[in-house]
Coordinates of C-alpha atoms in Angstrom, one line a residue:
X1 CA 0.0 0.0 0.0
X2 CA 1.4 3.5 -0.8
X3 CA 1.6 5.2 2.5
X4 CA 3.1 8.4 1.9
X5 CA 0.2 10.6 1.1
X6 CA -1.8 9.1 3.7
X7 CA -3.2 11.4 6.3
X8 CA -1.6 11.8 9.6
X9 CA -5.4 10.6 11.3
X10 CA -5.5 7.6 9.1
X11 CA -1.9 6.5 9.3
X12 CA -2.5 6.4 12.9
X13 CA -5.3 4.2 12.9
X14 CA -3.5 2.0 10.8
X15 CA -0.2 2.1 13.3
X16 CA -3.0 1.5 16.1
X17 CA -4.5 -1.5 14.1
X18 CA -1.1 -3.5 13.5
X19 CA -1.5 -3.0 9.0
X20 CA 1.7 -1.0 9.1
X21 CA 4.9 -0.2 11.6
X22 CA 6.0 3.1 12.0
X23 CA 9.8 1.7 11.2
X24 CA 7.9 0.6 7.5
X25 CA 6.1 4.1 7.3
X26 CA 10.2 5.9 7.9
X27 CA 11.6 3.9 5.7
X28 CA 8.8 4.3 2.8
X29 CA 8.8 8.1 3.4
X30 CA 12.7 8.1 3.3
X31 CA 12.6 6.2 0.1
X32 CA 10.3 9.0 -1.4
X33 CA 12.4 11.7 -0.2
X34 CA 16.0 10.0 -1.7
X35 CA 13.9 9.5 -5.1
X36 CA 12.1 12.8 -5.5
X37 CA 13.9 15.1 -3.3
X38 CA 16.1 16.0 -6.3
X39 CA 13.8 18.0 -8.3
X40 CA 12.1 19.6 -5.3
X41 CA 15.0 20.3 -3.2
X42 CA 12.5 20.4 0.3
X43 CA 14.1 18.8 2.6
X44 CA 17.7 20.5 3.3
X45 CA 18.5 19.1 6.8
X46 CA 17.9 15.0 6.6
X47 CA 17.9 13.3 10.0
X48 CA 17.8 9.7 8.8
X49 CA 19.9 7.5 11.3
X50 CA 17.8 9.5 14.1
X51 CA 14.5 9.3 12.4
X52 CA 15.1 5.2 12.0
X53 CA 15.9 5.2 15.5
X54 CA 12.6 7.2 17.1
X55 CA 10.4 5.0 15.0
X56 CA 11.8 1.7 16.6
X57 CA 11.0 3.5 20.0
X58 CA 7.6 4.1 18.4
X59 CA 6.7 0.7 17.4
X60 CA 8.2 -0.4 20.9
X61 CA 5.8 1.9 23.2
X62 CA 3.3 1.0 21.1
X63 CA 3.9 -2.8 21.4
X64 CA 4.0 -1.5 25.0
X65 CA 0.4 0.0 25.0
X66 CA 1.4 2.9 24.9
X67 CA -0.9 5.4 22.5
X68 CA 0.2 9.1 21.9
X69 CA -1.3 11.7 19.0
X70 CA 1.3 11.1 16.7
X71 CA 2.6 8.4 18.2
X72 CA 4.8 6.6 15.1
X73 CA 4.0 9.0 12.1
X74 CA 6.8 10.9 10.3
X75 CA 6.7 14.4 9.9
X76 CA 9.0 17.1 9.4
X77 CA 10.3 20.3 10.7
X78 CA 10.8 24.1 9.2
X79 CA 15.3 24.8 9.1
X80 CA 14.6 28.0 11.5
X81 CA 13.5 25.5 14.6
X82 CA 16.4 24.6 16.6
X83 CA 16.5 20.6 16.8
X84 CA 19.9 19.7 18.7
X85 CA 22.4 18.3 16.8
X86 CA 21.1 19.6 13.4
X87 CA 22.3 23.5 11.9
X88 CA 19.9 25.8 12.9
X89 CA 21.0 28.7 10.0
X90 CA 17.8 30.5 8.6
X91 CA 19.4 30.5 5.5
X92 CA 22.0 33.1 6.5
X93 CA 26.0 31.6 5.3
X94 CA 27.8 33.0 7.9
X95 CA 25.6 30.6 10.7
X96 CA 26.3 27.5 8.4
X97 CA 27.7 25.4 10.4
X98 CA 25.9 26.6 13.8
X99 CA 24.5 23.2 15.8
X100 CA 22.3 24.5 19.0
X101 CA 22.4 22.2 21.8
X102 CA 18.6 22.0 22.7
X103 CA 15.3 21.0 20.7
X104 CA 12.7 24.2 20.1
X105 CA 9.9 24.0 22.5
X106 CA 7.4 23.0 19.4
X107 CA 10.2 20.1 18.9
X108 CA 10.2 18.9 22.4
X109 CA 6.2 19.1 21.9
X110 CA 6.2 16.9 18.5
X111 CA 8.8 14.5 20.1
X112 CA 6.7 13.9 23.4
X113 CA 3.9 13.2 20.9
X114 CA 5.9 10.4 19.5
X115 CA 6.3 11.7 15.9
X116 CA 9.1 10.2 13.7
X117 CA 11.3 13.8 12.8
X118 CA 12.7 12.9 9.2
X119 CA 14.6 16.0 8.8
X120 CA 14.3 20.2 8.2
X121 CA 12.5 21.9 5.5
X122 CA 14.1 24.6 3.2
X123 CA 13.5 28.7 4.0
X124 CA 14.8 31.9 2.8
X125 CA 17.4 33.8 3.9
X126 CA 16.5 35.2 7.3
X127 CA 13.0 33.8 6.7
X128 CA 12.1 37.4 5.0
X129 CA 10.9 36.1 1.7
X130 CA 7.5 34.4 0.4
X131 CA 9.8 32.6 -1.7
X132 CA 12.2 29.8 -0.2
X133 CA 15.9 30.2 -1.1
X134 CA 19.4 30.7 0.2
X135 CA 23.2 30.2 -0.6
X136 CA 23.5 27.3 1.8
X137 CA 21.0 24.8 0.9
X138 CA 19.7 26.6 -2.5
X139 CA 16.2 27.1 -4.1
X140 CA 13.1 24.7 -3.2
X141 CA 10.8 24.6 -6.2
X142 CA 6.4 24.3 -6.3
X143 CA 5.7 20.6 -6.5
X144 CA 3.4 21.1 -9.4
X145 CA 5.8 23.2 -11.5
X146 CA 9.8 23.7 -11.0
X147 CA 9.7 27.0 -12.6
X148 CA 7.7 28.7 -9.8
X149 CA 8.0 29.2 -6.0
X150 CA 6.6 27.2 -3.6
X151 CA 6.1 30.0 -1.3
X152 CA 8.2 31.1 1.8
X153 CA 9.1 31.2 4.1
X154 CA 7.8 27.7 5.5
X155 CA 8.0 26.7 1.3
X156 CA 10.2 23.6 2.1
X157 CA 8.0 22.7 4.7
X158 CA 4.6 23.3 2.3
X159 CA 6.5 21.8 -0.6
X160 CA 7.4 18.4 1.6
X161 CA 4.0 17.9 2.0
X162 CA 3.0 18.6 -1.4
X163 CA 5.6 15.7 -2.4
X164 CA 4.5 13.1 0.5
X165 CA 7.3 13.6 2.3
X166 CA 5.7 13.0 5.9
X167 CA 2.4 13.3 6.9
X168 CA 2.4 16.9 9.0
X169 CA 5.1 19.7 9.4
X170 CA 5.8 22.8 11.6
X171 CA 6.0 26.2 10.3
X172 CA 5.8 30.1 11.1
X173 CA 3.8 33.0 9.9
X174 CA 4.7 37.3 10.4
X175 CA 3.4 37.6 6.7
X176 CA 1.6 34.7 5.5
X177 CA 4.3 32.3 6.0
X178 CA 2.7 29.7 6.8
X179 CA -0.5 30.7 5.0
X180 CA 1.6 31.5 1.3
X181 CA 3.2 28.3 0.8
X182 CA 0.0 26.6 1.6
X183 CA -1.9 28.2 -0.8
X184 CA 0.9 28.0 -3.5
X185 CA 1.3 23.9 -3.2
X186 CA -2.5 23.0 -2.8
X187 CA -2.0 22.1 1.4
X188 CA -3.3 23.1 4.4
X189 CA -1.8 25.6 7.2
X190 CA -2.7 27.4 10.4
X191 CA -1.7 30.1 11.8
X192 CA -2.6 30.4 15.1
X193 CA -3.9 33.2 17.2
X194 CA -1.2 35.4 18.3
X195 CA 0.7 33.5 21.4
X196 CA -1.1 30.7 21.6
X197 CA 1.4 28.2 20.5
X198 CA 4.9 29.1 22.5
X199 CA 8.0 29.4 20.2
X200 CA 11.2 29.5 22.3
X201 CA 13.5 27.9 20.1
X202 CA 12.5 29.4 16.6
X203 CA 14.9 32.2 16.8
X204 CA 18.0 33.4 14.7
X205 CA 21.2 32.0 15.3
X206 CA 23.1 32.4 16.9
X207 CA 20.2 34.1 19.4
X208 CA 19.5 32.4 22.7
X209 CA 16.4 30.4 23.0
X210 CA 14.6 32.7 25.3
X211 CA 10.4 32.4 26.3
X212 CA 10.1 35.7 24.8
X213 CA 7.1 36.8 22.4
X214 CA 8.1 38.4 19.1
X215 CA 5.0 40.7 18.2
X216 CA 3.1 39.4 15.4
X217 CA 4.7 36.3 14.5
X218 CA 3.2 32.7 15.5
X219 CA 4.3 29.2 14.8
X220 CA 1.6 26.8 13.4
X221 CA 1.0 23.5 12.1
X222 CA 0.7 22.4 8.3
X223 CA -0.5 19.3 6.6
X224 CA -3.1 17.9 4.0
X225 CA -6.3 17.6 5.3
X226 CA -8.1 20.3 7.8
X227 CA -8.4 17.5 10.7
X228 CA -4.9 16.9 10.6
X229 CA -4.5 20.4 11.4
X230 CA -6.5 20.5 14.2
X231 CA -4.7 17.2 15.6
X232 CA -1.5 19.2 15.2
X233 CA -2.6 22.3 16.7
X234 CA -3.7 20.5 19.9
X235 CA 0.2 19.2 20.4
X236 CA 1.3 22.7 19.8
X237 CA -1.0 25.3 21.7
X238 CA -0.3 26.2 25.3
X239 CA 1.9 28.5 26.8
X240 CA 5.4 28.0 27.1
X241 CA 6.4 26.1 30.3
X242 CA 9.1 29.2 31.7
X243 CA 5.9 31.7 31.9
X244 CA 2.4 31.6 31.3
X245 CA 2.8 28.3 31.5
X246 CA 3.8 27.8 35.2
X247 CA 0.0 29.1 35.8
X248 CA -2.0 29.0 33.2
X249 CA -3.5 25.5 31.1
X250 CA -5.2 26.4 27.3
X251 CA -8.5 24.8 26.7
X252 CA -9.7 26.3 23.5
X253 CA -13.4 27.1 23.1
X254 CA -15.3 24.4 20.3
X255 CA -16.2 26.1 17.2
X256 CA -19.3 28.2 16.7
X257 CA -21.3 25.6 14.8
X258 CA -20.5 22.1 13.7
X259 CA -22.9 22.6 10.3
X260 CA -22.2 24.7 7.6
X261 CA -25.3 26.3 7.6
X262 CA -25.3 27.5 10.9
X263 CA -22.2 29.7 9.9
X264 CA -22.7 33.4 9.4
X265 CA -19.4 34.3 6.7
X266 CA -18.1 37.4 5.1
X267 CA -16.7 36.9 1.7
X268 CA -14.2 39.6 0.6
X269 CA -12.1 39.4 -2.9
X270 CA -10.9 43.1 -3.1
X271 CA -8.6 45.0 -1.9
X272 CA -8.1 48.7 -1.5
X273 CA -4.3 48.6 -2.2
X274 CA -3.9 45.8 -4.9
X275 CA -6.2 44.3 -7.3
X276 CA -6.9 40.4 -7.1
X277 CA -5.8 38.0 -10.0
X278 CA -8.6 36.0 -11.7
X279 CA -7.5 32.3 -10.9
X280 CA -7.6 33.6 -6.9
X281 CA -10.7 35.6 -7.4
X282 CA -12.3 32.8 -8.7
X283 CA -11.1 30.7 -5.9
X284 CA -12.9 32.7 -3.3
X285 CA -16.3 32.3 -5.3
X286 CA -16.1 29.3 -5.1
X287 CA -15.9 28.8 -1.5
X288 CA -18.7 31.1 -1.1
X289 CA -21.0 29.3 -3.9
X290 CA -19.9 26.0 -1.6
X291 CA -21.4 28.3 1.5
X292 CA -24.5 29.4 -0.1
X293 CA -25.2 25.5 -0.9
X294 CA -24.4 24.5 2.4
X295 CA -27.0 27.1 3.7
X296 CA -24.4 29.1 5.2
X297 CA -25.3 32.7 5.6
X298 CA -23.3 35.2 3.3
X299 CA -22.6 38.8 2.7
X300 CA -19.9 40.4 0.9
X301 CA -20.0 43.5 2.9
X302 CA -20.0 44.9 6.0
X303 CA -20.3 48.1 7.7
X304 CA -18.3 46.7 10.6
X305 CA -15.4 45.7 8.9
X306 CA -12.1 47.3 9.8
X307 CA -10.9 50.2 7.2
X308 CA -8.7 47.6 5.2
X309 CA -6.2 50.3 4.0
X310 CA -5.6 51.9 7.5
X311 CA -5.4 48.3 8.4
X312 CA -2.2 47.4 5.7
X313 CA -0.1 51.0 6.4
X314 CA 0.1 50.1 10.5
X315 CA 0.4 46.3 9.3
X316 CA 3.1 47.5 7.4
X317 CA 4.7 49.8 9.9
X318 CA 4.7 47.6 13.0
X319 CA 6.1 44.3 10.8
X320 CA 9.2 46.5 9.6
X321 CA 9.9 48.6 12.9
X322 CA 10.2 44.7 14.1
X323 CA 13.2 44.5 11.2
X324 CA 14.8 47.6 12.0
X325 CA 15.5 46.8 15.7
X326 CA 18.8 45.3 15.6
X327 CA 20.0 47.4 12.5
X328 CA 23.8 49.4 13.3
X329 CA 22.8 52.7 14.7
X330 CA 24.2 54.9 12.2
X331 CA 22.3 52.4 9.3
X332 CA 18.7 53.7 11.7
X333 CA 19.6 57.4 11.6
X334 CA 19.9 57.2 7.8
X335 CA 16.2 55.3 8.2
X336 CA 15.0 58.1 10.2
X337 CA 16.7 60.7 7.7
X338 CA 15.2 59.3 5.0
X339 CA 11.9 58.7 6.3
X340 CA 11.4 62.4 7.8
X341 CA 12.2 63.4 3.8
X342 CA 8.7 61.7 2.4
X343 CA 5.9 63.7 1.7
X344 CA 3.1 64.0 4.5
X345 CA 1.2 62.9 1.3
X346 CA 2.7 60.0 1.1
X347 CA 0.4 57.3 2.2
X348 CA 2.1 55.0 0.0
X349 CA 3.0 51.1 1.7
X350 CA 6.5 51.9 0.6
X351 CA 6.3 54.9 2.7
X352 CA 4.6 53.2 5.4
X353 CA 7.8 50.5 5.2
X354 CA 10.1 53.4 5.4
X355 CA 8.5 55.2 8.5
X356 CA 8.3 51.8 10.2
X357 CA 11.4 51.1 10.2
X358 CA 12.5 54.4 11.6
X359 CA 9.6 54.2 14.2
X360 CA 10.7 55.7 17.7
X361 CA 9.7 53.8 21.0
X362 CA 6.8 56.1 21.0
X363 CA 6.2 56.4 17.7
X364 CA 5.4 52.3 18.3
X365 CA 3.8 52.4 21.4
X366 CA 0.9 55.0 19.3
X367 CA 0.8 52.6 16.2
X368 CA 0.0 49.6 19.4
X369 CA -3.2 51.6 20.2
X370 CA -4.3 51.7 16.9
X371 CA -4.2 48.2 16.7
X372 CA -5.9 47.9 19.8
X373 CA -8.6 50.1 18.1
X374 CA -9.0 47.5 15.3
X375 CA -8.7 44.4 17.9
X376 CA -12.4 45.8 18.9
X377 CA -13.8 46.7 15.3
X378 CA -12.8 43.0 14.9
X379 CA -14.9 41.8 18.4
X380 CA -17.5 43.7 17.3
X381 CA -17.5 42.0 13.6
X382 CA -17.1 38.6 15.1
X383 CA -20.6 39.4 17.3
X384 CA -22.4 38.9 13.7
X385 CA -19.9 37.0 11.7
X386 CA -17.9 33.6 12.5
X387 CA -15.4 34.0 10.3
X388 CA -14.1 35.7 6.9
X389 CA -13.5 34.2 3.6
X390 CA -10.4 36.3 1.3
X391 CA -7.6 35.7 -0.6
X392 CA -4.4 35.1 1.0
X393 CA -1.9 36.4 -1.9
X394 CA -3.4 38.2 -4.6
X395 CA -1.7 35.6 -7.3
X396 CA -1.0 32.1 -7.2
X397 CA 2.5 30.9 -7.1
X398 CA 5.0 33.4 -9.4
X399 CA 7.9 32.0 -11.1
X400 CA 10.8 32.2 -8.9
X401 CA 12.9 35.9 -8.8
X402 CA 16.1 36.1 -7.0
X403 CA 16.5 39.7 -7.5
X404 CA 18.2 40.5 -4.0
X405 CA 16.1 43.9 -3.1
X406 CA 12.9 42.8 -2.8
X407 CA 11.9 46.8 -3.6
X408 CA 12.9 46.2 -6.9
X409 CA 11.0 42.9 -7.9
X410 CA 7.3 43.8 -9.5
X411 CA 4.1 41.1 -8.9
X412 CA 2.2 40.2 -12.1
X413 CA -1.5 40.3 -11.3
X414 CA -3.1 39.0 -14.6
X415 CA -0.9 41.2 -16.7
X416 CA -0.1 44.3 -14.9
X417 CA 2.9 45.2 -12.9
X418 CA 2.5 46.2 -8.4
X419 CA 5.4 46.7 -6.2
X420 CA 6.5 42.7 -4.7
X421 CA 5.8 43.4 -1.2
X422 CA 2.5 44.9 -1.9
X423 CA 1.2 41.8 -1.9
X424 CA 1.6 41.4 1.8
X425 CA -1.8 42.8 2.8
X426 CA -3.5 40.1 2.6
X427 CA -1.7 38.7 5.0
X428 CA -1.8 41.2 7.4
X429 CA -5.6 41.3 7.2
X430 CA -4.7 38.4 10.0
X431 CA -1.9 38.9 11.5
X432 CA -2.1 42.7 12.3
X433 CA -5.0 42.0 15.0
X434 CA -3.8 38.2 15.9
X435 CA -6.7 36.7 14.6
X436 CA -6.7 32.6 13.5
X437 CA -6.5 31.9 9.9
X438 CA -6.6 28.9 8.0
X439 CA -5.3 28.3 5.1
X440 CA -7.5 25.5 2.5
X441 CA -7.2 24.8 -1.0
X442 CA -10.0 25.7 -3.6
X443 CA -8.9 23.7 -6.5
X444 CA -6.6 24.9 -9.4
X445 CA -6.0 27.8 -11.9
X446 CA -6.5 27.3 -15.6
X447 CA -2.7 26.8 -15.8
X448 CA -3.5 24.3 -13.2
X449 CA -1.7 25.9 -10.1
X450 CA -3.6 25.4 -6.4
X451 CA -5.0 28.0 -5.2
X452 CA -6.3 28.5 -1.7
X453 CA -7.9 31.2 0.5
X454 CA -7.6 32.0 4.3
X455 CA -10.6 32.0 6.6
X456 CA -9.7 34.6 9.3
X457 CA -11.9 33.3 12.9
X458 CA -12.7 35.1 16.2
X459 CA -9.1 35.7 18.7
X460 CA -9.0 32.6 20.8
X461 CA -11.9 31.0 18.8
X462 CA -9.2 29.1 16.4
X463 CA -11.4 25.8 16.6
X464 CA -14.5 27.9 14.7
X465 CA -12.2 28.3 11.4
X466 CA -10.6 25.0 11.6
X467 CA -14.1 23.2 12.0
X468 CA -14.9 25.5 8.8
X469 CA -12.5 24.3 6.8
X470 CA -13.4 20.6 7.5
X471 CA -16.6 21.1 6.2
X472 CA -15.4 23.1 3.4
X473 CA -13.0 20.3 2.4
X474 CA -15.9 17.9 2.6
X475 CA -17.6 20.1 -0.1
X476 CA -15.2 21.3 -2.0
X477 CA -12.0 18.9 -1.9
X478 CA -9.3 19.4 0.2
X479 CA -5.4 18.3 -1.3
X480 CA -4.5 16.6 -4.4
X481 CA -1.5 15.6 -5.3
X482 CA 1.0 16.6 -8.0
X483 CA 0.7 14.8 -11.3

């Protein structure tokens, strides 16, 4: 039996029932990886020898009695987690050969879980990409066409998937990263509400591992089917064990509604700042048309909706004041220079980059109230909606550029030219406020690329969007592999 595009839920009912060992399930996924590996370049880190080893301790707990959610079933891990004894180098040559001594918090999590680790997936350089590529382990390319990106900057990790290699996978998200790749290779991704899943250990080398927050970025779980999400969220969520976590447990609410017609959605395809392509327009209508058949109720507008464009410039702002941070001090004063020269005009999101990255403590402090001002136009949308359908790139996956300033690369949107990182707002539609997002697949251009959408759910509530995009996947189909 082929094994490797199995889901994680049903390769553990078949571990449970005796049909297959986890040692057989390694070695077949192995197998897949040495073969196909080549042209997709995913996995950049293999952990073999180790992976062989934890899946004899797997089939031995289980022989046991022992029965854990991923007890046995091989997944894999995005290069920026810190797994001990492996290089942790985000991409970045002069950390090549950095080895931290300690697994990532989410690592010790998957471990306890008794998941088979078969190696690290592929990321740009410094993770600031939504394409996956670096001098060190070179260029991952989209499953279901070499010529294009699979996404960044969890692409190895959404491309691994895509191939079969492993059953689930760990990523991260500040601007669609987790959310991007999933949409570009046809799989599924969550990105979790903002600090509900801990991430000590998914920091920059050669950075200590430290319990702090970074603002706006969450690590999350990917994988082919919506329920396999969920399983994977539940090993991840909860605090981390050095703070909030010496007082505080997580039990998340259920979801709103277990039928799709009991869901009340908001469908958005435009945006303010960039146009959206056809293939991912048509993407979104179809969800909704699945919604309307299922009963749901659906609107495409909404008074209550936070202004979208106010939305993207302090999206914009607070993700590059976060860049700017640990930038030479001289290198910030020209930032600043520069930035007090735009025009008061200016409400460009190239000028929003450039005043966010010379933000002043208080100039960040006021742009934190501002999103606390749309934290509440989002509580008071989520009192009528449950959740909100829209895109989650304006394109589907782009042919690969390499052009080192990212200002200079242009995003084709059927035809016509927009600045690269433009195409970021989507994104931030999310992860500005912290809300849950899903990421699902809608089925595939006319050049036959996935495409996917992200439904955005209440803070806290991530179970609502989840339990959404089961039923979506149940109406719509859910992951298909490369041909």
């Amino acid at each position: 039996m082929e094994w490797n595009f199995l889901t994680a839920e049903k390769l553990a009912t078949a571990l449970s029932a005796g049909e297959v060992t986890s040692a057989e399930l390694t070695d077949e996924a192995i197998a897949r990886i040495e073969r196909d590996d080549k042209a997709i370049n995913a996995i950049c880190v293999p952990d073999f020898d180790r992976a062989r080893a934890a899946a004899r301790d797997a089939d031995q707990a289980r022989a046991r009695g022992e029965d854990r959610p991923l007890l046995g079933i091989p997944v894999t891990v995005k290069e920026s987690y810190d797994i001990a004894g492996l290089p942790t180098t985000w991409g970045m040559p002069p950390h090549r050969n950095y080895i931290p001594a300690e697994d990532a918090v989410q690592v010790s999590r998957l471990k306890a879980a008794g998941a088979v680790v078969l190696g690290k997936t592929n990321v740009p350089m410094g993770l600031q990409d939504v394409q996956s590529f670096n001098e060190i382990y070179g260029t991952t390319n989209n499953p279901w066409d070499h010529g294009r990106t699979p996404g960044g900057s969890s692409g190895g990790s959404a491309a691994a998937l895509a191939s079969g290699f492993g059953a689930l996978s760990i990523g991260s998200d500040i601007a669609g990263s987790l959310r991007t790749p999933a949409h570009f290779c046809g799989v599924y991704a969550h990105k979790p509400t903002l600090g509900l899943a801990a991430n000590r250990g998914m920091v920059p080398p050669t950075a200590p591992a430290l319990p702090a927050e970074p603002d706006l970025a969450v690590v999350g779980p990917m994988a082919r089917t919506a329920r396999d999400l969920t399983l994977l969220l539940d090993v991840m969520a909860g605090p981390d064990p050095l703070t909030l976590g010496v007082a505080h447990d997580v039990t998340l609410p259920p979801a709103r509604h277990e039928r799709l017609r009991d869901f009340r959605v908001l469908v958005l395809d435009d945006h303010p700042l960039i146009p959206t392509a056809s293939a991912v327009r048509a993407g979104v209508n179809r969800v909704a048309d699945a919604l309307t058949d299922g009963g749901a109720r659906v609107e495409r507008h909404s008074p209550l909706l936070p202004d979208l464009t106010e939305a993207a410039v302090l999206y914009t702002q607070l993700l590059f004041s976060g860049f700017s941070g640990r930038f030479p001090l001289e290198a910030y004063e020209q930032l600043r220079t520069h930035a007090a020269e735009l025009n008061a005009d200016d409400q460009s999101l190239d000028a929003a980059l450039l005043r966010g990255m010379a933000f002043s403590h208080r100039d960040w402090i006021e742009a934190d109230s501002r999103r606390e001002l749309h934290r509440h136009g989002w509580r008071r949308l989520f009192a009528e909606f449950d959740a909100v359908v829209c895109p989650i790139t304006p394109t589907p996956a782009f042919p690969h550029d390499h052009n080192p300033d990212l200002r200079e690369r242009r995003l084709d949107i059927d035809g016509v030219e927009y600045p690269y990182l433009d195409q970021l707002v989507w994104a931030g539609v999310a992860t500005m406020p912290g809300l849950p997002a899903t990421a699902i697949p809608t089925g595939r251009s006319p050049e036959g690329l996935p495409v996917g959408v992200q439904l955005i759910g209440p803070m806290y509530e991530d179970r609502t969007p989840l339990r959404l995009a089961e039923l979506l996947e149940q109406k719509i189909g859910g992951f298909q592999a490369p041909k």
